PDB file of C-alpha atoms in Angstrom:
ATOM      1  CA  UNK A   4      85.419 107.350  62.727  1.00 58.00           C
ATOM      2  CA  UNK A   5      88.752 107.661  64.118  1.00 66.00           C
ATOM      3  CA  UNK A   6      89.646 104.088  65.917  1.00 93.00           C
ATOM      4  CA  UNK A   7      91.734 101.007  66.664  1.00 95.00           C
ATOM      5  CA  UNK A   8      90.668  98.289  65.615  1.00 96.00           C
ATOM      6  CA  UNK A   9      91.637  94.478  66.429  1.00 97.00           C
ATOM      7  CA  UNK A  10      90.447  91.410  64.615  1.00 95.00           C
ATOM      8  CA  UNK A  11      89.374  88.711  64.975  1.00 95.00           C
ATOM      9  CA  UNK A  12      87.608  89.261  68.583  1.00 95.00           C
ATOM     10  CA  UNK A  13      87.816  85.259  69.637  1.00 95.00           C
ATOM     11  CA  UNK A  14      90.405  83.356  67.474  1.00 93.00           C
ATOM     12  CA  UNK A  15      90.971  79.230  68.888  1.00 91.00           C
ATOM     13  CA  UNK A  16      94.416  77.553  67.720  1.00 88.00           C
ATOM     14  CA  UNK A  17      95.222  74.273  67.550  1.00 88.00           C
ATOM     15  CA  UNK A  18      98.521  72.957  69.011  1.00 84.00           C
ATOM     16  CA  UNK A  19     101.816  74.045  66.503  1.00 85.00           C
ATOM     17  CA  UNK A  20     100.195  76.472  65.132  1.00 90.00           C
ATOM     18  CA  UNK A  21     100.805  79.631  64.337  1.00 93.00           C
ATOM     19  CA  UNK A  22      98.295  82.295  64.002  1.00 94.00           C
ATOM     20  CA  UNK A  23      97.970  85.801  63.491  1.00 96.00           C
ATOM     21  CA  UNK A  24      96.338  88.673  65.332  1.00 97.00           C
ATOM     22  CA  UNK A  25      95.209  92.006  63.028  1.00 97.00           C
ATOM     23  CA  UNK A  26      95.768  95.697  64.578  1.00 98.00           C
ATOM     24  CA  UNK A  27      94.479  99.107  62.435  1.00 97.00           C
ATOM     25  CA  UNK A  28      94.471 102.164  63.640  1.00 97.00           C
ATOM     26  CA  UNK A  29      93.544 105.276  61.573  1.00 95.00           C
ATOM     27  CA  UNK A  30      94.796 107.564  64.135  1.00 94.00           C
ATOM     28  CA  UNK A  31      97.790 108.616  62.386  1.00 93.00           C
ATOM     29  CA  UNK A  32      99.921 107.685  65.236  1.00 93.00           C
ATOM     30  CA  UNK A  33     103.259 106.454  65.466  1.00 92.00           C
ATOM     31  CA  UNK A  34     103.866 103.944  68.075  1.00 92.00           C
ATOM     32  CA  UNK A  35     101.800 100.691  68.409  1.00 95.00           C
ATOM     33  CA  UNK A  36     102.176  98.342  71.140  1.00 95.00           C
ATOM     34  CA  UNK A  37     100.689  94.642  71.706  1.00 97.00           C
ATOM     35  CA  UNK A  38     100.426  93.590  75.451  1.00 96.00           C
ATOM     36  CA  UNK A  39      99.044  90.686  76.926  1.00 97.00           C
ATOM     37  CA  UNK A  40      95.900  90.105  79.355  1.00 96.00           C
ATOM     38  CA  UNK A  41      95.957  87.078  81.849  1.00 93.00           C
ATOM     39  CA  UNK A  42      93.061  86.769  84.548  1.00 86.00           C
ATOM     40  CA  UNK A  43      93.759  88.336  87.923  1.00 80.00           C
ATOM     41  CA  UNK A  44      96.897  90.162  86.231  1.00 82.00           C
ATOM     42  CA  UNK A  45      97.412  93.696  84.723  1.00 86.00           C
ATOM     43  CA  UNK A  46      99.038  93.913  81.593  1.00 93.00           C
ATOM     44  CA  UNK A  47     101.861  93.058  79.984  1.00 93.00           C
ATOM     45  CA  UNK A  48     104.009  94.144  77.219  1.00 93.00           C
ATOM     46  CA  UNK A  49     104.800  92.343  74.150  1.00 96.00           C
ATOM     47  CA  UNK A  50     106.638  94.174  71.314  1.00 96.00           C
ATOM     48  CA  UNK A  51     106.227  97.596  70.497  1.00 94.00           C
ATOM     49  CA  UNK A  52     106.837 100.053  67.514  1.00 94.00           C
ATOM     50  CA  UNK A  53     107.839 103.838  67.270  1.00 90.00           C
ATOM     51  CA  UNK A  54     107.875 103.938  63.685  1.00 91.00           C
ATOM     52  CA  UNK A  55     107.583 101.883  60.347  1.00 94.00           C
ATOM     53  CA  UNK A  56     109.811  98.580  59.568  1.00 94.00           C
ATOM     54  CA  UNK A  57     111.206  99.253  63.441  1.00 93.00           C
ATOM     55  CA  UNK A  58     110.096  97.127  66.895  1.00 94.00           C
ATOM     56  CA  UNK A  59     111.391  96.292  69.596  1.00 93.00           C
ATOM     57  CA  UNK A  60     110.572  93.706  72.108  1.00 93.00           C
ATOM     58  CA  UNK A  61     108.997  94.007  75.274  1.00 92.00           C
ATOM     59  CA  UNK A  62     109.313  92.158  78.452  1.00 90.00           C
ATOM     60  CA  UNK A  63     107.524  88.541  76.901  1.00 94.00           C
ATOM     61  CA  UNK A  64     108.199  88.679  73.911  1.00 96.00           C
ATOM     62  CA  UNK A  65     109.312  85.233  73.344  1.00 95.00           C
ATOM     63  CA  UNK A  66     107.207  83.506  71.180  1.00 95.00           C
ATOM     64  CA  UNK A  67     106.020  85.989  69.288  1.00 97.00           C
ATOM     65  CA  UNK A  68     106.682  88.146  66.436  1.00 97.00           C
ATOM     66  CA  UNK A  69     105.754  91.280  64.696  1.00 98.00           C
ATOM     67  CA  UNK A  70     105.821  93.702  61.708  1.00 97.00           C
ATOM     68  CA  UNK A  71     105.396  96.875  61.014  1.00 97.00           C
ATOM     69  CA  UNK A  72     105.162  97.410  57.380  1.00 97.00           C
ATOM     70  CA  UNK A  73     102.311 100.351  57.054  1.00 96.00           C
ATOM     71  CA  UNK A  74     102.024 103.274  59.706  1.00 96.00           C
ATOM     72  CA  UNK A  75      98.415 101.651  60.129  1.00 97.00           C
ATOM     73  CA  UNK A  76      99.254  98.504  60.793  1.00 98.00           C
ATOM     74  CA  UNK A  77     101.154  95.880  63.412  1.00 98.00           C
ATOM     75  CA  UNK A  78     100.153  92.551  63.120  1.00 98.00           C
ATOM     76  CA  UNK A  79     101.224  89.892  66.129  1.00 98.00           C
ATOM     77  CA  UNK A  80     101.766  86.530  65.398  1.00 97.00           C
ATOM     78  CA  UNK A  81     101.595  83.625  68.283  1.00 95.00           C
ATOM     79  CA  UNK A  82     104.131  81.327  67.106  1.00 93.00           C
ATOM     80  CA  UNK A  83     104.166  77.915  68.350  1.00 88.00           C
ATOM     81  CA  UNK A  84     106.977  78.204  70.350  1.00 87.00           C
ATOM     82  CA  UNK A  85     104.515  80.126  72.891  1.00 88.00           C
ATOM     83  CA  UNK A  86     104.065  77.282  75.261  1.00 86.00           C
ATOM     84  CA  UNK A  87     100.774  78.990  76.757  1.00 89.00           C
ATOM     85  CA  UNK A  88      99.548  81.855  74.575  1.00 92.00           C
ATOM     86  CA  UNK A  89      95.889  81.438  75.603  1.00 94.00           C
ATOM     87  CA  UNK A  90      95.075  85.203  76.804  1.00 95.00           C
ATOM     88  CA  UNK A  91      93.630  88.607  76.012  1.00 96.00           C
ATOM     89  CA  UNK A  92      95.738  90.450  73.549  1.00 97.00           C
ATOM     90  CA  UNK A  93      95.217  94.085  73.393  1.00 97.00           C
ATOM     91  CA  UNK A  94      97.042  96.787  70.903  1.00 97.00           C
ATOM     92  CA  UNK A  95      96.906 100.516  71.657  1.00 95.00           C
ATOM     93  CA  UNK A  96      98.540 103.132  69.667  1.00 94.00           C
ATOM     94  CA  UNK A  97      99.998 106.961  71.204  1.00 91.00           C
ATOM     95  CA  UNK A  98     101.500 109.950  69.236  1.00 86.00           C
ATOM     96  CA  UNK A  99     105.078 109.959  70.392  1.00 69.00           C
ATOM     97  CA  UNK A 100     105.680 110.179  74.107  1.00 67.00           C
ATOM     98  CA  UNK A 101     101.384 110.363  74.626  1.00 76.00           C
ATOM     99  CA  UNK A 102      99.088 108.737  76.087  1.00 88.00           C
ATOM    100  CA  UNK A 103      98.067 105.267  75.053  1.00 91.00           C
ATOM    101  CA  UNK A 104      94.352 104.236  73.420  1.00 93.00           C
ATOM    102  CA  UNK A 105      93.264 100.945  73.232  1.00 95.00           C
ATOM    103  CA  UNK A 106      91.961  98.307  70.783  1.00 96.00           C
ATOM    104  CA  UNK A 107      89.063  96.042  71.741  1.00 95.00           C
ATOM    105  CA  UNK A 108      91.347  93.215  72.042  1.00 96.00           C
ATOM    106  CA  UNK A 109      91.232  89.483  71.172  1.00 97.00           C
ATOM    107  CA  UNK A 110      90.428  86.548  72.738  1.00 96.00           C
ATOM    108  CA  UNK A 111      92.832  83.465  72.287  1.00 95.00           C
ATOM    109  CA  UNK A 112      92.012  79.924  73.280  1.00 93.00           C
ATOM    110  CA  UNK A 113      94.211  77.185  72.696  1.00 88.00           C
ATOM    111  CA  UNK A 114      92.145  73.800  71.846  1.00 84.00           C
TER     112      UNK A 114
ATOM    113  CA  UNK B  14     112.367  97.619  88.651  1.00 65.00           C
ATOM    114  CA  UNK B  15     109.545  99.477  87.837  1.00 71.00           C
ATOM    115  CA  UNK B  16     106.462  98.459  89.682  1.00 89.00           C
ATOM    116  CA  UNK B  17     103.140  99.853  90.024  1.00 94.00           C
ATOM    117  CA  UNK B  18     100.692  98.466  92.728  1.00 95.00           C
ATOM    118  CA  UNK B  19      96.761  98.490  93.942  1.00 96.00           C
ATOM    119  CA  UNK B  20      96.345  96.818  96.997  1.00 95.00           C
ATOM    120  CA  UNK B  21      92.816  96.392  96.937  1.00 96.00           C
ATOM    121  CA  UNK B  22      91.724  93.688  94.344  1.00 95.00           C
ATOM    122  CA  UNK B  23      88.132  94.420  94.920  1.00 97.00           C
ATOM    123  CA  UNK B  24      86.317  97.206  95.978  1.00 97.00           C
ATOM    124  CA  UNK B  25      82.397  98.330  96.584  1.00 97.00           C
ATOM    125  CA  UNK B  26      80.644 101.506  96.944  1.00 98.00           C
ATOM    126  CA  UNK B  27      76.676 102.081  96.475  1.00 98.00           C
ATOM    127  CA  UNK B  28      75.188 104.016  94.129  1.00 97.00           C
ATOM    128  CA  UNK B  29      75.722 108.078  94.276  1.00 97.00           C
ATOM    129  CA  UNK B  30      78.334 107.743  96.971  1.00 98.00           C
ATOM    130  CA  UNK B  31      82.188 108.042  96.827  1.00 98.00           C
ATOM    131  CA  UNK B  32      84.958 105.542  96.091  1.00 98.00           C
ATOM    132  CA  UNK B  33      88.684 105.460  96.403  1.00 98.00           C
ATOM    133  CA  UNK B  34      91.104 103.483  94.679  1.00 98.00           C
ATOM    134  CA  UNK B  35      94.589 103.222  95.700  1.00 98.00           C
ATOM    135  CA  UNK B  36      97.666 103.089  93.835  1.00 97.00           C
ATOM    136  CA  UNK B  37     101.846 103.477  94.630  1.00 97.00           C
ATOM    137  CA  UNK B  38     104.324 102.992  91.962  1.00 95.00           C
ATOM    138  CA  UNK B  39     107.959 103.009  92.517  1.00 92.00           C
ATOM    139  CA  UNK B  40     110.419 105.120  90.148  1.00 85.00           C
ATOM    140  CA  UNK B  41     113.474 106.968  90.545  1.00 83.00           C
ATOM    141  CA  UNK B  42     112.571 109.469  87.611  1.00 81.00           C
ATOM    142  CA  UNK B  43     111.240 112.595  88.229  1.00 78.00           C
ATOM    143  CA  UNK B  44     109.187 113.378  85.068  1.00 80.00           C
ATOM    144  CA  UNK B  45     106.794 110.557  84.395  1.00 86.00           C
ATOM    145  CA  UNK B  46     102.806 110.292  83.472  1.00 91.00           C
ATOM    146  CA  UNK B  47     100.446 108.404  85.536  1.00 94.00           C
ATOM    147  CA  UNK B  48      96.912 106.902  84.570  1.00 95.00           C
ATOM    148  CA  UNK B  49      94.331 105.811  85.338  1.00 97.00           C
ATOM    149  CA  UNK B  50      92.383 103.138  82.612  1.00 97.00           C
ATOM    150  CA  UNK B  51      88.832 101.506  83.096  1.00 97.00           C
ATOM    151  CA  UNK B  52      88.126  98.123  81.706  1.00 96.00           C
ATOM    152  CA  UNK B  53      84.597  97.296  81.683  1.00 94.00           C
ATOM    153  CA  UNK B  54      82.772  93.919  81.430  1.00 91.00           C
ATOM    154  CA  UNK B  55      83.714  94.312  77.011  1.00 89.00           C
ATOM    155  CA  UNK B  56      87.093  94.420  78.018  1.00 91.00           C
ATOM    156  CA  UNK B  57      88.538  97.042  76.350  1.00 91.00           C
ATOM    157  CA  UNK B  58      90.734  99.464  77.991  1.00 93.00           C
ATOM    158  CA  UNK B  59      89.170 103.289  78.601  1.00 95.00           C
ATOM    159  CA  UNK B  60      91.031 106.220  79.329  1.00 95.00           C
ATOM    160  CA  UNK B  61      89.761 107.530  82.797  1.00 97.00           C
ATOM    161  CA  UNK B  62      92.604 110.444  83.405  1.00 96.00           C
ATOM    162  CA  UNK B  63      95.952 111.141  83.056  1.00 94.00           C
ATOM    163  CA  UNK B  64      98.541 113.261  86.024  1.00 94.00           C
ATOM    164  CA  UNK B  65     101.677 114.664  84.796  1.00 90.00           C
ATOM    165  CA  UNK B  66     104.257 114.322  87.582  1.00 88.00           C
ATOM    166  CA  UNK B  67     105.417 117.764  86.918  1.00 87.00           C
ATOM    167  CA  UNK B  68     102.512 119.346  87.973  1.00 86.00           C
ATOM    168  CA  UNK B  69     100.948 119.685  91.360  1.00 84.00           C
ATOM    169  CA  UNK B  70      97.463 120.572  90.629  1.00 90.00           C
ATOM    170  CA  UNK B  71      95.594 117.102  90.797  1.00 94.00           C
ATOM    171  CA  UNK B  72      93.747 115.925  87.431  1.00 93.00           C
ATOM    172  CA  UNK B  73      90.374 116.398  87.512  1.00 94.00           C
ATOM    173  CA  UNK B  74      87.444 114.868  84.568  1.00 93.00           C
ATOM    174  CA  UNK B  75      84.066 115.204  85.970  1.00 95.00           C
ATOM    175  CA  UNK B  76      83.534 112.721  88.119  1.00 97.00           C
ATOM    176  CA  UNK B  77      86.884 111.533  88.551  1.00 97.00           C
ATOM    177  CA  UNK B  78      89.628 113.256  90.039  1.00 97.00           C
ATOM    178  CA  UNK B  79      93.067 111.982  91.594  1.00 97.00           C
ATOM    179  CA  UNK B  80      95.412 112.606  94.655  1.00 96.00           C
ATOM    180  CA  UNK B  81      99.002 112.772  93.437  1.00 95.00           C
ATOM    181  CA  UNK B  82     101.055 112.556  95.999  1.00 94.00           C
ATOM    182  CA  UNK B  83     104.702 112.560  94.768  1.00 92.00           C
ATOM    183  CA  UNK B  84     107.260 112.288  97.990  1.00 92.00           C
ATOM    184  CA  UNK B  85     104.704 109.256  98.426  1.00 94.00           C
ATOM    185  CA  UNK B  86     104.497 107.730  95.358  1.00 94.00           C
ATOM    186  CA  UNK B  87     100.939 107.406  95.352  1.00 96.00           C
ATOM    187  CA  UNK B  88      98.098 108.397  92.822  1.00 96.00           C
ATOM    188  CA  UNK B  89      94.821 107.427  94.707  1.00 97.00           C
ATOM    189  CA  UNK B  90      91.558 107.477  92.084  1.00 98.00           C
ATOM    190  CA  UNK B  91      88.272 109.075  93.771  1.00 98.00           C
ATOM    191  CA  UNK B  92      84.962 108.588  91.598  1.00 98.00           C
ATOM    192  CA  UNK B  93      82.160 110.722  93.187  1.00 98.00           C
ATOM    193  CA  UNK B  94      78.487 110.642  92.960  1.00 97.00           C
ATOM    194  CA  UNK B  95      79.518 106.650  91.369  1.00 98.00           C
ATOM    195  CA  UNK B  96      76.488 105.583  89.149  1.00 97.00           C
ATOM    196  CA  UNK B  97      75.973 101.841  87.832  1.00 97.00           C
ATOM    197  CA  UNK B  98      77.671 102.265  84.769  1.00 96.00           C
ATOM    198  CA  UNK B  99      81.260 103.024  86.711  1.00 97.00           C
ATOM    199  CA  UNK B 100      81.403  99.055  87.762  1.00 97.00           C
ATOM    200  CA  UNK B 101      84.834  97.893  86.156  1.00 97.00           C
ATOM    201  CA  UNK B 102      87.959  96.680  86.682  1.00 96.00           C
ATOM    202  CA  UNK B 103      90.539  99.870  87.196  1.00 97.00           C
ATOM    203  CA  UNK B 104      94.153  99.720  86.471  1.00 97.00           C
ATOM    204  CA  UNK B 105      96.951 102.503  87.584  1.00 96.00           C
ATOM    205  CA  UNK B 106      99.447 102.842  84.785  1.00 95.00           C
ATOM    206  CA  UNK B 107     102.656 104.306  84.931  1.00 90.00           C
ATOM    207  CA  UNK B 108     105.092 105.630  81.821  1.00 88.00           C
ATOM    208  CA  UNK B 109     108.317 105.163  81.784  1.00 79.00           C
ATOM    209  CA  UNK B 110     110.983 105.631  78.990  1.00 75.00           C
ATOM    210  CA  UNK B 111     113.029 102.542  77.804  1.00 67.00           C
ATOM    211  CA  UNK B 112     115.566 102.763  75.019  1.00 64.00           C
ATOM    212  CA  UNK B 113     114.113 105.648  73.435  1.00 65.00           C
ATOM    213  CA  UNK B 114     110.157 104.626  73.837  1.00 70.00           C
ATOM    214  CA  UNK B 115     107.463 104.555  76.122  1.00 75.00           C
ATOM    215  CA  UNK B 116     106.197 102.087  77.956  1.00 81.00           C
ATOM    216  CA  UNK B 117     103.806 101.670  80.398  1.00 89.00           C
ATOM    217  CA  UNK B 118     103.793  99.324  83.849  1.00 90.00           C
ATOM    218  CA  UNK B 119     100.340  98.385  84.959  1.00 93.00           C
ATOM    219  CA  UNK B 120      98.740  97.552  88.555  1.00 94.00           C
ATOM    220  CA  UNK B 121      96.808  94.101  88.889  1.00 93.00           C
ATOM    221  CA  UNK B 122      93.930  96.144  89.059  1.00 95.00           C
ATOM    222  CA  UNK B 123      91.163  96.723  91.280  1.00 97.00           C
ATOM    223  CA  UNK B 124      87.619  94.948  90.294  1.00 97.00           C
ATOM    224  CA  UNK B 125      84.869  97.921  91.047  1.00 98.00           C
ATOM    225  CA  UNK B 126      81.473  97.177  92.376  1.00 98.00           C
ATOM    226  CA  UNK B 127      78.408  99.408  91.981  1.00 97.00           C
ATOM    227  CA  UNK B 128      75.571  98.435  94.299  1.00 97.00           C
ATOM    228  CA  UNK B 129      72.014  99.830  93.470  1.00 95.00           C
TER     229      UNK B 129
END
């Protein structure tokens, strides 16, 4: 089956750490995107990718970082210079300049 | 700035009747995409129906259907005949192009009741 998928679905992180969110997709597509979930808000976006070993950042991107080694994959790490990265994080993927599909996200807590 | 906005943060409709969800977004381009996205209770974001600004026919996908208004600025959602499964939260999206890439600019959303 054709899909995004995001792992781990709930990840907890202890203070100073760093941890590290997985994204496949095996929709051939070229752009991937992470945003970020917050209760009562819409979302927002974090870093995004148009094409292999390139990103940009979005609008929060501090305290975070990404790669883009394989087409299939864009990994997100939550550094712990993210002073409150408990949230929904979500990836999506598009064929250039097309709409957007979504992962199933995952949950971070920060203990 | 870019903004996209729902002013209703919740919203209720029984069972088989008709619902409409409102959304404005403010842009001064004049060839941009518009969605609509459903996120149920599992939380992952579902592609309800798209509008391309350059047309003027209003998307339609079964149930769903839109009313793009463009001198406005608004892209209202209407779900007919809404059944149980329809309960979400509903987020207008708008696409806009930022050094060379797309991004999209999302509404707070609107949280979607389905009474029985």
């Amino acid at each position: 089956d054709g899909g995004i998928t995001q792992s781990p679905k709930y990840l907890f992180r202890k203070e100073g750490q760093n941890v590290t969110l997985s994204c496949e997709q095996n929709l051939n597509h070229d752009a991937m995107y992470w945003y970020r979930q917050d209760p009562g808000q819409g979302l927002r976006l974090i870093y995004y990718s148009q094409i292999v070993n390139d990103f940009q950042k979005g609008d929060i991107a501090e305290g975070y970082s990404v790669s883009r080694e394989k087409k299939e994959s864009f990994p997100l790490t939550v550094t712990s210079a993210q002073k409150n990265p408990t949230a929904f994080y979500l990836c999506a993927s598009s064929m250039e300049a097309d709409t957007q599909y979504f992962g199933p996200g995952t949950r971070l807590t920060v203990l | 700035a870019q903004t996209v906005t729902q002013s209703q943060p919740e919203m209720s409709v029984q069972e088989a009747e008709t619902v409409t969800l409102s959304c404005t977004y403010d842009t001064s381009e004049s060839d941009y995409y518009l969605f609509w996205y459903k996120q149920p209770p599992s939380r992952q974001m579902i592609l309800v129906i798209r509008q391309e600004a350059y047309k003027q026919q209003n998307a339609t996908e079964n149930r769903f259907s839109v009313n793009f208004q463009k001198a406005a600025k608004s892209f209202s959602l209407k779900i007919s005949d809404s059944q149980l499964g329809d309960a979400a939260m509903y987020f207008c999206a708008y696409r806009i192009s930022q050094g060379g890439s797309e991004k999209l600019v999302f509404g707070k959303g609107t949280k979607l009741t389905v009474n029985p």
